[in-house]
Short mmCIF file of C-alpha atoms and ligand atoms in Angstrom, two decimals:
data_model
loop_
_atom_site.label_atom_id
_atom_site.label_comp_id
_atom_site.label_asym_id
_atom_site.label_seq_id
_atom_site.Cartn_x
_atom_site.Cartn_y
_atom_site.Cartn_z
CA MET A 1 -6.48 -0.55 33.39
CA ASN A 2 -5.79 3.21 33.00
CA ILE A 3 -8.05 5.61 34.89
CA LEU A 4 -8.08 9.33 34.40
CA VAL A 5 -8.96 11.21 37.59
CA ILE A 6 -10.39 14.66 37.06
CA ASN A 7 -10.97 17.28 39.77
CA CYS A 8 -12.63 20.35 38.22
CA GLY A 9 -12.70 23.54 40.22
CA SER A 10 -14.37 26.76 39.10
CA SER A 11 -11.19 28.05 37.36
CA SER A 12 -8.83 25.10 37.70
CA LEU A 13 -8.59 21.43 36.81
CA LYS A 14 -6.34 18.86 38.44
CA PHE A 15 -5.80 15.49 36.79
CA GLN A 16 -3.90 12.21 37.17
CA LEU A 17 -3.65 9.21 34.89
CA ILE A 18 -3.27 6.11 37.06
CA ASP A 19 -2.37 2.66 35.88
CA MET A 20 -4.45 0.53 38.15
CA ASP A 21 -2.52 -2.66 37.46
CA ASN A 22 0.13 -1.31 39.86
CA GLU A 23 -1.58 1.92 41.07
CA SER A 24 1.21 3.99 39.57
CA VAL A 25 0.73 7.59 38.43
CA GLN A 26 1.64 7.80 34.77
CA ALA A 27 1.12 11.53 34.48
CA LYS A 28 -0.46 14.31 36.49
CA GLY A 29 -1.01 18.03 36.20
CA LEU A 30 -2.98 21.13 36.75
CA CYS A 31 -4.75 23.68 34.46
CA GLU A 32 -4.93 27.12 36.02
CA ARG A 33 -6.77 30.33 35.34
CA ILE A 34 -9.38 28.72 33.10
CA GLY A 35 -11.60 31.46 31.76
CA SER A 36 -9.12 34.29 32.30
CA ASP A 37 -5.91 35.64 30.84
CA GLY A 38 -2.70 33.79 31.43
CA SER A 39 -4.19 30.30 31.62
CA ARG A 40 -1.64 27.49 31.50
CA ILE A 41 -1.24 23.76 32.03
CA VAL A 42 1.48 22.30 34.19
CA TYR A 43 2.02 18.71 33.11
CA THR A 44 4.29 16.08 34.69
CA PRO A 45 4.76 12.75 32.98
CA ALA A 46 6.16 10.07 35.29
CA GLY A 47 9.87 10.21 35.61
CA LYS A 48 10.25 13.53 33.72
CA ASP A 49 10.32 17.15 34.69
CA LYS A 50 7.34 19.41 34.91
CA ILE A 51 6.32 21.09 31.65
CA ALA A 52 4.39 24.37 31.76
CA ILE A 53 2.51 25.41 28.59
CA GLU A 54 0.65 28.73 28.32
CA SER A 55 -2.39 28.27 26.23
CA PRO A 56 -5.81 30.03 26.05
CA MET A 57 -8.48 28.06 27.90
CA PRO A 58 -11.65 30.10 27.77
CA THR A 59 -13.67 27.11 29.17
CA HIS A 60 -13.13 23.69 30.70
CA THR A 61 -13.61 22.14 27.25
CA GLU A 62 -10.26 23.58 26.03
CA ALA A 63 -8.63 22.64 29.33
CA ILE A 64 -9.67 18.98 29.05
CA LYS A 65 -8.73 18.87 25.36
CA LEU A 66 -5.32 20.15 26.35
CA VAL A 67 -5.01 17.52 29.09
CA LEU A 68 -5.84 14.74 26.52
CA ASP A 69 -3.35 16.26 24.03
CA CYS A 70 -0.63 16.17 26.66
CA LEU A 71 -1.39 12.59 27.64
CA THR A 72 -1.25 11.44 24.02
CA GLY A 73 1.44 13.85 22.81
CA LYS A 74 4.39 12.47 20.78
CA GLU A 75 7.22 13.66 22.91
CA ASN A 76 5.92 13.66 26.45
CA GLY A 77 2.72 11.67 26.18
CA VAL A 78 2.20 8.51 28.21
CA ILE A 79 -0.43 6.76 26.12
CA SER A 80 -0.64 6.29 22.33
CA ASP A 81 -4.33 7.37 21.97
CA LEU A 82 -7.49 8.00 23.89
CA SER A 83 -8.58 4.34 23.63
CA ALA A 84 -5.98 3.66 26.36
CA ILE A 85 -8.17 5.46 28.88
CA ASP A 86 -10.47 2.84 30.28
CA ALA A 87 -12.55 4.99 32.59
CA VAL A 88 -12.75 8.56 34.09
CA GLY A 89 -13.24 9.18 37.82
CA HIS A 90 -14.57 12.63 38.76
CA ARG A 91 -14.37 14.30 42.10
CA VAL A 92 -17.78 15.79 42.85
CA VAL A 93 -18.03 18.06 45.85
CA HIS A 94 -21.65 17.69 46.96
CA GLY A 95 -23.94 14.71 46.71
CA GLY A 96 -26.31 15.95 49.32
CA GLU A 97 -28.36 13.11 50.86
CA LYS A 98 -28.75 11.58 47.47
CA PHE A 99 -25.35 9.78 47.30
CA ALA A 100 -23.87 7.74 50.10
CA ALA A 101 -21.31 6.10 47.80
CA SER A 102 -19.56 6.58 44.49
CA THR A 103 -21.60 5.85 41.39
CA ILE A 104 -21.40 5.23 37.66
CA ILE A 105 -22.54 8.35 35.89
CA ASN A 106 -25.66 8.25 33.62
CA ASP A 107 -28.25 10.87 32.73
CA ASP A 108 -30.22 10.27 35.97
CA VAL A 109 -27.06 10.74 38.04
CA VAL A 110 -26.24 13.99 36.24
CA LYS A 111 -29.83 15.23 37.00
CA THR A 112 -29.42 14.28 40.65
CA ILE A 113 -26.05 16.05 40.92
CA GLU A 114 -27.68 19.15 39.38
CA GLU A 115 -30.25 19.01 42.20
CA CYS A 116 -27.40 19.32 44.67
CA ASN A 117 -25.98 22.45 42.90
CA GLU A 118 -27.63 24.89 45.23
CA LEU A 119 -25.79 23.27 48.13
CA ALA A 120 -22.40 23.82 46.42
CA PRO A 121 -22.93 26.58 43.82
CA LEU A 122 -19.24 27.21 43.26
CA HIS A 123 -18.13 23.62 42.93
CA ASN A 124 -20.80 21.27 41.63
CA PRO A 125 -21.42 23.12 38.36
CA ALA A 126 -17.72 22.98 37.61
CA ASN A 127 -17.69 19.28 38.37
CA LEU A 128 -20.65 18.77 36.04
CA ILE A 129 -18.90 20.61 33.20
CA GLY A 130 -15.99 18.19 33.59
CA ILE A 131 -18.37 15.25 33.33
CA SER A 132 -20.13 16.68 30.29
CA VAL A 133 -16.89 17.56 28.39
CA CYS A 134 -15.36 14.14 29.11
CA SER A 135 -18.40 12.31 27.87
CA LYS A 136 -18.29 14.33 24.64
CA LEU A 137 -14.56 13.88 24.09
CA MET A 138 -14.50 10.21 25.14
CA PRO A 139 -17.86 8.78 24.17
CA GLY A 140 -18.48 5.32 25.55
CA VAL A 141 -15.79 5.56 28.23
CA PRO A 142 -17.41 4.88 31.62
CA GLN A 143 -17.38 7.74 34.05
CA VAL A 144 -17.76 7.64 37.83
CA ALA A 145 -18.65 10.27 40.38
CA VAL A 146 -16.91 10.22 43.77
CA PHE A 147 -18.45 12.60 46.31
CA ASP A 148 -16.72 14.59 49.00
CA THR A 149 -19.84 14.24 51.14
CA ALA A 150 -20.64 10.61 50.65
CA PHE A 151 -18.49 9.10 53.47
CA HIS A 152 -20.27 11.19 56.04
CA GLN A 153 -23.76 9.97 55.16
CA THR A 154 -23.39 7.40 57.95
CA MET A 155 -23.52 10.15 60.58
CA PRO A 156 -26.50 9.77 62.96
CA ALA A 157 -29.17 12.50 63.14
CA LYS A 158 -27.77 13.68 66.48
CA ALA A 159 -24.56 14.56 64.69
CA TYR A 160 -26.01 16.11 61.49
CA LEU A 161 -29.08 18.04 62.67
CA TYR A 162 -28.68 21.67 63.75
CA GLY A 163 -30.73 23.23 66.52
CA LEU A 164 -32.84 25.24 63.96
CA PRO A 165 -36.47 25.23 63.11
CA LEU A 166 -36.90 21.66 61.71
CA LYS A 167 -38.09 23.11 58.32
CA ALA A 168 -34.55 24.29 57.72
CA TYR A 169 -33.76 20.61 57.35
CA THR A 170 -36.98 19.24 55.90
CA ASP A 171 -37.68 22.04 53.42
CA TYR A 172 -34.24 23.55 52.70
CA LYS A 173 -31.83 20.62 53.35
CA VAL A 174 -29.90 22.45 55.97
CA ARG A 175 -27.81 19.92 57.90
CA ARG A 176 -24.24 18.96 58.51
CA TYR A 177 -22.94 17.22 55.43
CA GLY A 178 -19.23 17.22 56.05
CA PHE A 179 -16.50 17.33 53.41
CA HIS A 180 -13.01 15.86 52.70
CA GLY A 181 -14.93 12.50 52.80
CA THR A 182 -12.72 10.87 50.19
CA SER A 183 -9.61 11.73 52.22
CA HIS A 184 -11.15 10.65 55.53
CA ARG A 185 -12.22 7.34 53.98
CA PHE A 186 -8.84 6.70 52.39
CA VAL A 187 -6.92 7.53 55.53
CA SER A 188 -9.13 5.66 58.00
CA LYS A 189 -9.02 2.54 55.85
CA HIS A 190 -5.36 2.80 55.09
CA VAL A 191 -4.32 3.28 58.74
CA ALA A 192 -6.07 0.05 59.67
CA GLU A 193 -4.09 -1.81 56.95
CA PHE A 194 -0.88 -0.10 58.05
CA LEU A 195 -1.51 -1.06 61.69
CA GLY A 196 -2.49 -4.59 60.64
CA LYS A 197 -5.87 -4.39 62.34
CA PRO A 198 -9.41 -4.84 61.01
CA VAL A 199 -10.94 -1.43 60.31
CA GLU A 200 -14.15 -2.64 62.05
CA SER A 201 -12.19 -2.85 65.32
CA LEU A 202 -10.87 0.69 65.36
CA LYS A 203 -11.99 4.03 66.79
CA THR A 204 -10.05 6.46 64.73
CA ILE A 205 -9.82 10.26 64.68
CA VAL A 206 -8.56 11.60 61.35
CA CYS A 207 -7.13 15.14 61.32
CA HIS A 208 -7.08 16.33 57.74
CA LEU A 209 -5.07 19.54 58.21
CA GLY A 210 -4.43 21.41 55.03
CA ASN A 211 -5.35 24.90 53.80
CA GLY A 212 -8.90 23.57 54.30
CA ALA A 213 -9.03 21.44 57.48
CA SER A 214 -11.48 19.05 59.04
CA ILE A 215 -11.48 16.30 61.65
CA CYS A 216 -13.55 13.15 61.49
CA ALA A 217 -14.56 10.60 64.05
CA VAL A 218 -14.53 7.19 62.42
CA ASP A 219 -16.03 4.24 64.32
CA GLY A 220 -15.31 0.82 62.73
CA GLY A 221 -14.66 2.45 59.35
CA LYS A 222 -17.83 4.65 59.35
CA SER A 223 -17.88 8.41 59.78
CA VAL A 224 -19.94 9.24 62.90
CA ASP A 225 -19.15 12.98 63.12
CA THR A 226 -17.04 15.59 61.37
CA SER A 227 -16.11 19.21 61.96
CA MET A 228 -17.18 20.74 58.62
CA GLY A 229 -20.86 21.31 58.34
CA PHE A 230 -23.49 22.55 55.89
CA THR A 231 -20.52 24.04 54.03
CA PRO A 232 -16.75 23.73 54.36
CA LEU A 233 -16.68 26.96 56.43
CA ALA A 234 -17.46 25.24 59.75
CA GLY A 235 -15.20 23.58 62.31
CA LEU A 236 -11.52 24.44 62.67
CA VAL A 237 -9.84 27.79 62.02
CA MET A 238 -8.36 27.21 58.55
CA GLY A 239 -5.99 29.01 56.16
CA THR A 240 -8.49 31.65 55.14
CA ARG A 241 -11.79 30.31 56.64
CA SER A 242 -13.06 31.31 60.03
CA GLY A 243 -14.29 27.86 61.20
CA ASP A 244 -16.93 27.90 63.89
CA ILE A 245 -18.09 31.33 65.10
CA ASP A 246 -21.07 32.65 66.99
CA PRO A 247 -23.67 33.10 64.21
CA ALA A 248 -24.81 36.44 65.74
CA ILE A 249 -21.45 37.88 64.68
CA LEU A 250 -22.62 38.01 61.05
CA GLU A 251 -25.27 40.71 61.57
CA TYR A 252 -23.12 42.63 64.05
CA TYR A 253 -20.03 42.70 61.75
CA ALA A 254 -22.12 43.47 58.68
CA GLY A 255 -23.48 46.50 60.46
CA LYS A 256 -20.07 47.68 61.67
CA GLU A 257 -18.37 47.30 58.27
CA ASN A 258 -21.49 48.26 56.20
CA LEU A 259 -21.40 44.91 54.34
CA THR A 260 -24.13 42.70 52.97
CA LEU A 261 -24.57 39.22 54.39
CA ALA A 262 -23.05 37.81 51.17
CA GLU A 263 -19.98 40.09 51.66
CA VAL A 264 -19.57 38.96 55.25
CA THR A 265 -19.74 35.39 54.06
CA THR A 266 -16.86 36.18 51.64
CA VAL A 267 -14.88 37.68 54.51
CA LEU A 268 -15.49 34.46 56.49
CA ASN A 269 -14.33 32.31 53.59
CA LYS A 270 -11.50 34.24 52.18
CA GLU A 271 -10.17 36.81 54.67
CA SER A 272 -10.43 35.01 57.96
CA GLY A 273 -8.76 32.07 59.68
CA LEU A 274 -4.97 32.14 59.93
CA ALA A 275 -4.76 34.81 57.21
CA GLY A 276 -7.26 37.02 59.01
CA LEU A 277 -5.53 36.66 62.33
CA THR A 278 -2.06 37.46 60.97
CA GLY A 279 -2.95 40.07 58.40
CA GLY A 280 -2.40 37.82 55.37
CA LYS A 281 -0.23 34.80 56.37
CA SER A 282 -2.11 31.54 55.68
CA ASP A 283 0.78 29.24 54.93
CA CYS A 284 1.70 27.15 57.96
CA ARG A 285 5.43 27.37 57.07
CA ASP A 286 5.32 31.15 57.24
CA LEU A 287 3.42 30.99 60.51
CA GLU A 288 5.91 28.55 62.01
CA ALA A 289 8.79 30.86 60.98
CA GLY A 290 6.90 33.82 62.49
CA TYR A 291 6.27 31.87 65.70
CA GLU A 292 9.96 31.06 66.05
CA ALA A 293 10.84 34.71 65.34
CA GLY A 294 8.49 35.85 68.14
CA ASP A 295 5.82 37.51 65.92
CA GLN A 296 2.93 37.71 68.30
CA LYS A 297 0.25 37.47 65.55
CA CYS A 298 1.79 34.24 64.25
CA ILE A 299 2.13 32.93 67.80
CA ASP A 300 -1.53 33.57 68.53
CA ALA A 301 -2.67 32.10 65.14
CA MET A 302 -0.71 28.93 65.65
CA GLU A 303 -1.90 28.55 69.27
CA ILE A 304 -5.50 29.01 68.16
CA PHE A 305 -5.16 26.47 65.29
CA CYS A 306 -3.57 23.78 67.52
CA TYR A 307 -6.00 24.45 70.36
CA ASP A 308 -8.92 24.07 67.95
CA VAL A 309 -7.59 20.74 66.68
CA ALA A 310 -7.05 19.50 70.25
CA LYS A 311 -10.62 20.54 71.27
CA TYR A 312 -12.13 18.58 68.37
CA ILE A 313 -10.05 15.54 69.18
CA GLY A 314 -11.32 15.72 72.71
CA ALA A 315 -14.89 16.05 71.58
CA TYR A 316 -14.54 13.11 69.22
CA ALA A 317 -12.80 10.92 71.82
CA ALA A 318 -16.06 11.48 73.84
CA VAL A 319 -18.22 10.73 70.80
CA LEU A 320 -16.32 7.51 70.14
CA ASN A 321 -16.14 6.65 73.84
CA GLY A 322 -12.42 6.27 73.48
CA VAL A 323 -9.89 6.34 70.68
CA ASP A 324 -7.44 3.80 69.39
CA ASP A 325 -5.58 5.90 66.82
CA ILE A 326 -5.22 9.53 65.85
CA VAL A 327 -4.03 10.16 62.33
CA PHE A 328 -2.55 13.34 60.86
CA THR A 329 -2.86 13.94 57.10
CA ALA A 330 -2.81 16.64 54.34
CA GLY A 331 -0.28 19.49 53.90
CA ILE A 332 -0.01 20.53 57.55
CA GLY A 333 -0.76 17.18 59.13
CA GLU A 334 1.80 15.39 57.00
CA ASN A 335 4.59 17.99 57.22
CA SER A 336 4.32 19.98 60.37
CA ALA A 337 6.01 18.27 63.35
CA PHE A 338 5.51 21.56 65.20
CA VAL A 339 1.62 21.37 64.89
CA ARG A 340 1.48 17.63 65.63
CA ASN A 341 3.58 18.17 68.73
CA LYS A 342 1.57 21.10 69.94
CA VAL A 343 -1.74 19.32 69.42
CA CYS A 344 -0.56 16.18 71.18
CA GLU A 345 0.67 18.23 74.26
CA TYR A 346 -3.01 18.69 75.05
CA LEU A 347 -3.80 14.96 74.91
CA GLY A 348 -1.88 13.57 77.83
CA TYR A 349 -5.19 12.80 79.58
CA LEU A 350 -5.94 10.29 76.78
CA GLY A 351 -2.66 8.61 77.26
CA VAL A 352 -1.18 10.09 74.17
CA LYS A 353 2.67 10.16 74.20
CA LEU A 354 4.55 11.35 71.19
CA ASP A 355 8.03 10.13 70.40
CA ALA A 356 9.86 13.36 69.61
CA ALA A 357 12.45 11.68 67.31
CA LYS A 358 9.74 9.84 65.34
CA ASN A 359 7.67 13.00 65.07
CA ALA A 360 10.60 14.85 63.63
CA GLU A 361 11.30 12.21 60.92
CA ARG A 362 9.93 12.66 57.42
CA GLY A 363 8.51 9.93 55.28
CA ASP A 364 5.39 8.14 54.27
CA ASP A 365 3.08 6.12 56.49
CA ARG A 366 4.57 6.19 60.01
CA ILE A 367 3.80 5.88 63.73
CA ILE A 368 4.95 8.89 65.75
CA SER A 369 3.77 7.93 69.19
CA ALA A 370 5.95 6.29 71.86
CA ASP A 371 5.81 2.53 72.30
CA ASP A 372 4.00 2.95 75.60
CA SER A 373 1.39 5.48 74.28
CA LYS A 374 -2.14 4.36 74.98
CA VAL A 375 -3.27 5.81 71.69
CA THR A 376 -1.35 5.17 68.45
CA VAL A 377 -0.55 8.43 66.65
CA CYS A 378 0.25 8.15 62.95
CA VAL A 379 1.04 10.25 59.97
CA ILE A 380 -0.61 8.85 56.80
CA PRO A 381 -0.30 10.81 53.54
CA THR A 382 -3.72 11.20 52.02
CA ASN A 383 -4.35 10.20 48.43
CA GLU A 384 -7.77 11.32 47.20
CA GLU A 385 -6.89 10.68 43.55
CA LEU A 386 -5.98 7.03 44.25
CA MET A 387 -9.25 6.55 46.26
CA ILE A 388 -11.23 8.02 43.28
CA ALA A 389 -9.40 5.67 40.89
CA ARG A 390 -9.97 2.67 43.13
CA ASP A 391 -13.74 3.44 43.33
CA THR A 392 -13.86 3.90 39.59
CA LYS A 393 -12.10 0.67 38.88
CA GLU A 394 -14.37 -1.26 41.30
CA LEU A 395 -17.52 0.15 39.77
CA VAL A 396 -16.62 -0.35 36.14
CA GLU A 397 -15.46 -3.94 36.77
CA LYS A 398 -18.76 -4.83 38.48
P1 AMP B 413 -3.09 21.17 51.41
O1 AMP B 413 -4.31 22.05 51.37
O2 AMP B 413 -3.36 19.80 51.97
O3 AMP B 413 -2.36 21.15 50.10
O4 AMP B 413 -2.03 21.79 52.48
C1 AMP B 413 -1.57 23.09 52.34
C2 AMP B 413 -0.97 23.57 53.66
O5 AMP B 413 0.11 22.63 53.97
C3 AMP B 413 -0.34 24.95 53.61
O6 AMP B 413 -0.83 25.70 54.68
C4 AMP B 413 1.12 24.72 53.81
O7 AMP B 413 1.73 25.64 54.58
C5 AMP B 413 1.16 23.42 54.57
N1 AMP B 413 2.50 22.79 54.39
C6 AMP B 413 3.00 22.29 53.32
N2 AMP B 413 4.32 21.88 53.55
C7 AMP B 413 4.60 22.19 54.86
C8 AMP B 413 5.71 22.03 55.71
N3 AMP B 413 6.84 21.51 55.28
N4 AMP B 413 5.62 22.44 56.97
C9 AMP B 413 4.46 22.95 57.40
N5 AMP B 413 3.35 23.13 56.69
C10 AMP B 413 3.43 22.80 55.39
#
């Protein structure tokens, strides 16, 4: 069974075609700058080099057409025609409280996703365009929506309600939703398999540390708390997002800089975090290099980032009343031995002991804690596309 996984952003589109008989990626790629000049597709068929094609893509329709042309192309295609695509799995950012699991898409589901648009005005409309274009270009092919928020719907009210007038929740749906749910679900399930333990028996803290970063407390396979909130702006200091701040700062800073609230929110999303602290560096590799070179801004930014991660781990160890395993994933979590080491230096009181040699190794799934560590610390590469494809397969085979 071939499943096409589509992740539509506002001006980009990522895709993978996965053969679910052996879960192998047959082709993957990215359409960039949809709707503006210089749009191009970067396409990588399995076992071959990347191919970049510049082509006008005024809308997502042209982008998806181009993806399908690449997949079925004579020279570098991986399938003979579109009938070889058995189902399409879509990443949808926000399912509000309406979706606690992935679902087959029909007209009612589309309407309900539309109702969640105001909660994710930049993302959900793009996701819906992807769904609409695919159903036109591939009529009759089942489509599935997999939500970033769904995994966190198991959080109890004490974790998702804010200390605001209750009508903020009852009338305006303001609550913690959490994001990166597909990644947290994949990683928490996969680490249990990797450790050979039933997921129901584990108290796991997943640290998804990428350009966007969030931490999730997973009890027996269920999300019980997570650091992102009503939007992905909350929680840890991230690449360009501020993470948690005192909400009174908004009005104060708006006054000082003569900005509207919307403009301050843009500052918090795009000009803050590691980039804000360093004057523009958001890539962890640059920050590590700056740290080593003694650049004080990079030193402060990295110290703040690792301190934040350690604080959340401490909070979630309390929430879970103990922790069996801590897992690092995503760009920084998978690649930065420096960050993992610095974070774990704070966790001696939990009985966490890293093995420096194992932490320095590169590779796929691995344990990086010492044999006598009370908590098992792992690196597990995340794979949101595979999770989306697995959900899609399961739902269309039902
Ligand atoms: P993601 O959002 O998951 O794609 O992760 C992007 C982040 O991963 C960026 O901040 C990168 O700097 C970071 N990253 C990627 N490779 C490395 C590496 N080898 N060492 C440190 N950070 C890395």
